[in-house]
Each structure stands twice: as C-alpha cells, then as structure tokens.
PDB file of C-alpha atoms in Angstrom:
ATOM      1  CA  UNK D 718     164.363 191.695  72.405  1.00  0.00           C
ATOM      2  CA  UNK D 719     166.311 191.852  69.181  1.00  0.00           C
ATOM      3  CA  UNK D 720     166.497 189.032  66.669  1.00  0.00           C
ATOM      4  CA  UNK D 721     170.189 188.619  67.495  1.00  0.00           C
ATOM      5  CA  UNK D 722     169.431 188.215  71.204  1.00  0.00           C
ATOM      6  CA  UNK D 723     166.670 185.715  70.452  1.00  0.00           C
ATOM      7  CA  UNK D 724     168.992 183.680  68.237  1.00  0.00           C
ATOM      8  CA  UNK D 725     171.668 183.748  70.955  1.00  0.00           C
ATOM      9  CA  UNK D 726     169.107 182.568  73.499  1.00  0.00           C
ATOM     10  CA  UNK D 727     168.006 179.721  71.255  1.00  0.00           C
ATOM     11  CA  UNK D 728     171.639 178.760  70.685  1.00  0.00           C
ATOM     12  CA  UNK D 729     172.197 178.706  74.444  1.00  0.00           C
ATOM     13  CA  UNK D 730     169.149 176.485  74.838  1.00  0.00           C
ATOM     14  CA  UNK D 731     170.660 174.163  72.250  1.00  0.00           C
ATOM     15  CA  UNK D 732     173.903 174.049  74.261  1.00  0.00           C
ATOM     16  CA  UNK D 733     171.937 173.126  77.382  1.00  0.00           C
ATOM     17  CA  UNK D 734     170.165 170.435  75.409  1.00  0.00           C
ATOM     18  CA  UNK D 735     173.435 169.070  74.127  1.00  0.00           C
ATOM     19  CA  UNK D 736     175.119 169.119  77.499  1.00  0.00           C
ATOM     20  CA  UNK D 737     172.380 167.173  79.266  1.00  0.00           C
ATOM     21  CA  UNK D 738     172.105 164.688  76.403  1.00  0.00           C
ATOM     22  CA  UNK D 739     175.697 163.538  76.832  1.00  0.00           C
ATOM     23  CA  UNK D 740     175.828 163.052  80.600  1.00  0.00           C
ATOM     24  CA  UNK D 741     176.218 159.503  81.866  1.00  0.00           C
ATOM     25  CA  UNK D 742     173.258 158.132  83.804  1.00  0.00           C
ATOM     26  CA  UNK D 743     175.030 154.868  84.666  1.00  0.00           C
ATOM     27  CA  UNK D 744     175.875 155.046  88.365  1.00  0.00           C
ATOM     28  CA  UNK D 745     177.783 151.751  88.164  1.00  0.00           C
ATOM     29  CA  UNK D 746     180.573 153.312  86.110  1.00  0.00           C
ATOM     30  CA  UNK D 747     183.599 154.191  88.191  1.00  0.00           C
ATOM     31  CA  UNK D 748     184.520 157.809  88.749  1.00  0.00           C
ATOM     32  CA  UNK D 749     187.427 158.979  86.584  1.00  0.00           C
ATOM     33  CA  UNK D 750     190.957 158.564  87.916  1.00  0.00           C
ATOM     34  CA  UNK D 751     194.365 160.165  87.492  1.00  0.00           C
ATOM     35  CA  UNK D 752     194.913 162.686  84.757  1.00  0.00           C
ATOM     36  CA  UNK D 753     191.326 162.559  83.546  1.00  0.00           C
ATOM     37  CA  UNK D 754     190.039 163.382  87.023  1.00  0.00           C
ATOM     38  CA  UNK D 755     192.501 166.266  87.299  1.00  0.00           C
ATOM     39  CA  UNK D 756     191.325 167.693  83.968  1.00  0.00           C
ATOM     40  CA  UNK D 757     187.670 167.205  84.879  1.00  0.00           C
ATOM     41  CA  UNK D 758     188.271 169.004  88.174  1.00  0.00           C
ATOM     42  CA  UNK D 759     190.011 171.868  86.393  1.00  0.00           C
ATOM     43  CA  UNK D 760     187.135 172.057  83.901  1.00  0.00           C
ATOM     44  CA  UNK D 761     184.581 172.151  86.728  1.00  0.00           C
ATOM     45  CA  UNK D 762     186.506 174.879  88.525  1.00  0.00           C
ATOM     46  CA  UNK D 763     186.770 176.887  85.314  1.00  0.00           C
ATOM     47  CA  UNK D 764     183.033 176.565  84.700  1.00  0.00           C
ATOM     48  CA  UNK D 765     182.386 177.661  88.305  1.00  0.00           C
ATOM     49  CA  UNK D 766     184.459 180.806  87.655  1.00  0.00           C
ATOM     50  CA  UNK D 767     182.569 181.342  84.401  1.00  0.00           C
ATOM     51  CA  UNK D 768     179.253 181.081  86.233  1.00  0.00           C
ATOM     52  CA  UNK D 769     180.407 183.704  88.731  1.00  0.00           C
ATOM     53  CA  UNK D 770     181.354 186.034  85.867  1.00  0.00           C
ATOM     54  CA  UNK D 771     178.068 185.407  84.038  1.00  0.00           C
ATOM     55  CA  UNK D 772     176.062 186.058  87.199  1.00  0.00           C
ATOM     56  CA  UNK D 773     177.904 189.346  87.713  1.00  0.00           C
ATOM     57  CA  UNK D 774     177.098 190.322  84.118  1.00  0.00           C
ATOM     58  CA  UNK D 775     173.463 189.380  84.665  1.00  0.00           C
ATOM     59  CA  UNK D 776     173.214 191.458  87.842  1.00  0.00           C
ATOM     60  CA  UNK D 777     174.564 194.457  85.966  1.00  0.00           C
ATOM     61  CA  UNK D 778     172.067 193.936  83.138  1.00  0.00           C
ATOM     62  CA  UNK D 779     174.636 192.924  80.538  1.00  0.00           C
ATOM     63  CA  UNK D 780     173.452 189.376  79.837  1.00  0.00           C
ATOM     64  CA  UNK D 781     170.258 187.335  79.531  1.00  0.00           C
ATOM     65  CA  UNK D 782     168.760 184.862  81.976  1.00  0.00           C
ATOM     66  CA  UNK D 783     169.350 182.028  79.532  1.00  0.00           C
ATOM     67  CA  UNK D 784     173.100 182.638  79.606  1.00  0.00           C
ATOM     68  CA  UNK D 785     173.086 182.182  83.387  1.00  0.00           C
ATOM     69  CA  UNK D 786     170.993 179.019  83.123  1.00  0.00           C
ATOM     70  CA  UNK D 787     173.294 177.608  80.439  1.00  0.00           C
ATOM     71  CA  UNK D 788     176.359 178.332  82.579  1.00  0.00           C
ATOM     72  CA  UNK D 789     174.707 176.625  85.566  1.00  0.00           C
ATOM     73  CA  UNK D 790     173.823 173.605  83.440  1.00  0.00           C
ATOM     74  CA  UNK D 791     177.367 173.274  82.099  1.00  0.00           C
ATOM     75  CA  UNK D 792     178.713 173.407  85.654  1.00  0.00           C
ATOM     76  CA  UNK D 793     176.232 170.769  86.815  1.00  0.00           C
ATOM     77  CA  UNK D 794     177.240 168.481  83.954  1.00  0.00           C
ATOM     78  CA  UNK D 795     180.892 168.905  84.913  1.00  0.00           C
ATOM     79  CA  UNK D 796     180.068 168.064  88.537  1.00  0.00           C
ATOM     80  CA  UNK D 797     178.127 165.007  87.399  1.00  0.00           C
ATOM     81  CA  UNK D 798     181.178 163.713  85.546  1.00  0.00           C
ATOM     82  CA  UNK D 799     183.239 163.904  88.732  1.00  0.00           C
ATOM     83  CA  UNK D 800     181.135 161.706  90.964  1.00  0.00           C
ATOM     84  CA  UNK D 801     179.737 158.208  91.097  1.00  0.00           C
ATOM     85  CA  UNK D 802     178.141 158.656  94.528  1.00  0.00           C
ATOM     86  CA  UNK D 803     174.392 158.023  94.098  1.00  0.00           C
ATOM     87  CA  UNK D 804     173.263 160.731  96.529  1.00  0.00           C
ATOM     88  CA  UNK D 805     175.497 163.335  94.883  1.00  0.00           C
ATOM     89  CA  UNK D 806     174.393 162.342  91.383  1.00  0.00           C
ATOM     90  CA  UNK D 807     170.726 162.541  92.371  1.00  0.00           C
ATOM     91  CA  UNK D 808     171.210 165.998  93.893  1.00  0.00           C
ATOM     92  CA  UNK D 809     172.921 167.197  90.709  1.00  0.00           C
ATOM     93  CA  UNK D 810     170.194 165.701  88.514  1.00  0.00           C
ATOM     94  CA  UNK D 811     167.585 167.478  90.647  1.00  0.00           C
ATOM     95  CA  UNK D 812     169.340 170.793  90.019  1.00  0.00           C
ATOM     96  CA  UNK D 813     169.439 170.045  86.277  1.00  0.00           C
ATOM     97  CA  UNK D 814     165.668 169.487  86.334  1.00  0.00           C
ATOM     98  CA  UNK D 815     165.210 172.862  88.046  1.00  0.00           C
ATOM     99  CA  UNK D 816     167.320 174.530  85.341  1.00  0.00           C
ATOM    100  CA  UNK D 817     165.405 172.824  82.546  1.00  0.00           C
ATOM    101  CA  UNK D 818     162.126 174.001  84.101  1.00  0.00           C
ATOM    102  CA  UNK D 819     163.493 177.544  84.185  1.00  0.00           C
ATOM    103  CA  UNK D 820     164.452 177.326  80.513  1.00  0.00           C
ATOM    104  CA  UNK D 821     161.031 175.936  79.645  1.00  0.00           C
ATOM    105  CA  UNK D 822     159.259 178.725  81.550  1.00  0.00           C
ATOM    106  CA  UNK D 823     161.441 181.395  79.971  1.00  0.00           C
ATOM    107  CA  UNK D 824     160.863 179.987  76.478  1.00  0.00           C
ATOM    108  CA  UNK D 825     157.106 179.818  77.065  1.00  0.00           C
ATOM    109  CA  UNK D 826     157.130 183.482  78.153  1.00  0.00           C
ATOM    110  CA  UNK D 827     159.064 184.390  75.011  1.00  0.00           C
ATOM    111  CA  UNK D 828     156.503 182.472  72.943  1.00  0.00           C
ATOM    112  CA  UNK D 829     153.611 184.215  74.705  1.00  0.00           C
ATOM    113  CA  UNK D 830     155.258 187.546  73.878  1.00  0.00           C
ATOM    114  CA  UNK D 831     155.565 186.597  70.211  1.00  0.00           C
ATOM    115  CA  UNK D 832     159.354 186.286  70.305  1.00  0.00           C
ATOM    116  CA  UNK D 833     160.010 182.532  70.378  1.00  0.00           C
ATOM    117  CA  UNK D 834     158.523 179.867  68.143  1.00  0.00           C
ATOM    118  CA  UNK D 835     156.334 176.973  69.226  1.00  0.00           C
ATOM    119  CA  UNK D 836     159.102 174.580  68.221  1.00  0.00           C
ATOM    120  CA  UNK D 837     161.373 176.291  70.780  1.00  0.00           C
ATOM    121  CA  UNK D 838     158.781 175.722  73.503  1.00  0.00           C
ATOM    122  CA  UNK D 839     158.434 172.083  72.485  1.00  0.00           C
ATOM    123  CA  UNK D 840     162.206 171.595  72.488  1.00  0.00           C
ATOM    124  CA  UNK D 841     162.486 173.125  75.952  1.00  0.00           C
ATOM    125  CA  UNK D 842     159.690 170.864  77.193  1.00  0.00           C
ATOM    126  CA  UNK D 843     161.305 167.780  75.659  1.00  0.00           C
ATOM    127  CA  UNK D 844     164.606 168.622  77.341  1.00  0.00           C
ATOM    128  CA  UNK D 845     162.924 169.160  80.699  1.00  0.00           C
ATOM    129  CA  UNK D 846     161.243 165.766  80.300  1.00  0.00           C
ATOM    130  CA  UNK D 847     164.621 164.198  79.430  1.00  0.00           C
ATOM    131  CA  UNK D 848     166.148 165.706  82.564  1.00  0.00           C
ATOM    132  CA  UNK D 849     163.310 164.248  84.638  1.00  0.00           C
ATOM    133  CA  UNK D 850     163.803 160.843  82.998  1.00  0.00           C
ATOM    134  CA  UNK D 851     167.525 160.956  83.798  1.00  0.00           C
ATOM    135  CA  UNK D 852     166.716 161.868  87.404  1.00  0.00           C
ATOM    136  CA  UNK D 853     164.337 158.914  87.732  1.00  0.00           C
ATOM    137  CA  UNK D 854     166.933 156.615  86.193  1.00  0.00           C
ATOM    138  CA  UNK D 855     169.544 157.928  88.601  1.00  0.00           C
ATOM    139  CA  UNK D 856     167.173 157.084  91.445  1.00  0.00           C
ATOM    140  CA  UNK D 857     166.755 153.588  90.007  1.00  0.00           C
ATOM    141  CA  UNK D 858     163.093 154.123  89.130  1.00  0.00           C
ATOM    142  CA  UNK D 859     161.756 152.800  85.838  1.00  0.00           C
ATOM    143  CA  UNK D 860     164.971 151.134  84.719  1.00  0.00           C
TER     144      UNK D 860
END
C-alpha cells in the first residue's frame, strides 16, 4: 500500500470518527419536520447512491475497504437523523458498531503489516468504544 493510500485511509477513518461523534443520541428529540426532513431524506438517498457506486468500485478493485466502510457509516448517520423511533435507532446504532469494529480490525491489520501507526489503532478502538457507548445509551442502559 502506498503512502498516499494509507493517508487516504486514515483520512477516511477520521471522517467516520467525525460523523459518529456528531450524531444525536437523545431519543426524546422529535424527528425533523418539513423542509429539514425533505433535505435530510434527499441527503440519505444521495448517500445511498454513493454507497452503491463505492461498492461497485470496490468490487472492481478500484477502491479500498475503508472507503466502503466510511460510505456505509455516513449513510447510517443520515438514517439516524431521520428517525426518532427507538427500535430503528437501536438497529442503526448496532450497524454503526459493526462498521467501527471493521475499521478497528482493518487498522490493526495495517499496523501488524507495518503500514499504520499505533495511534491509528488506538483511535479506531476509541471510536468503536464510542459507538458501543452510544448504542447502550440508545438502549437506555447506563444513562
């Protein structure tokens, strides 16, 4: 893996980190209405199309795993913004945890191969832990 690819992968990890950090864990907040809801829906649909395109690029060997995971995470965050239904929010949070585990595993493999730094592994672990905390909060555990 080239240095440029590694830097891109780390940047994508940072995007995933940023996206999950800004999601709202408060299930008591009302779902968006009107124009905001329409824009959020359009954003979600656009991110779904992007994920399809990224997956096609991945299958043809033109993009990295981390790009797919980042696209999935962005889509999940967009879906989370559109719902206040507890069961739906929990299901989305569970999928975010799965993605964060995938990023952590990938980063650990890169570290084991001498490509990533220990700080990258620690960041990925911290973000996976944050996703698990948000899931527990969504379930109403440990509030």
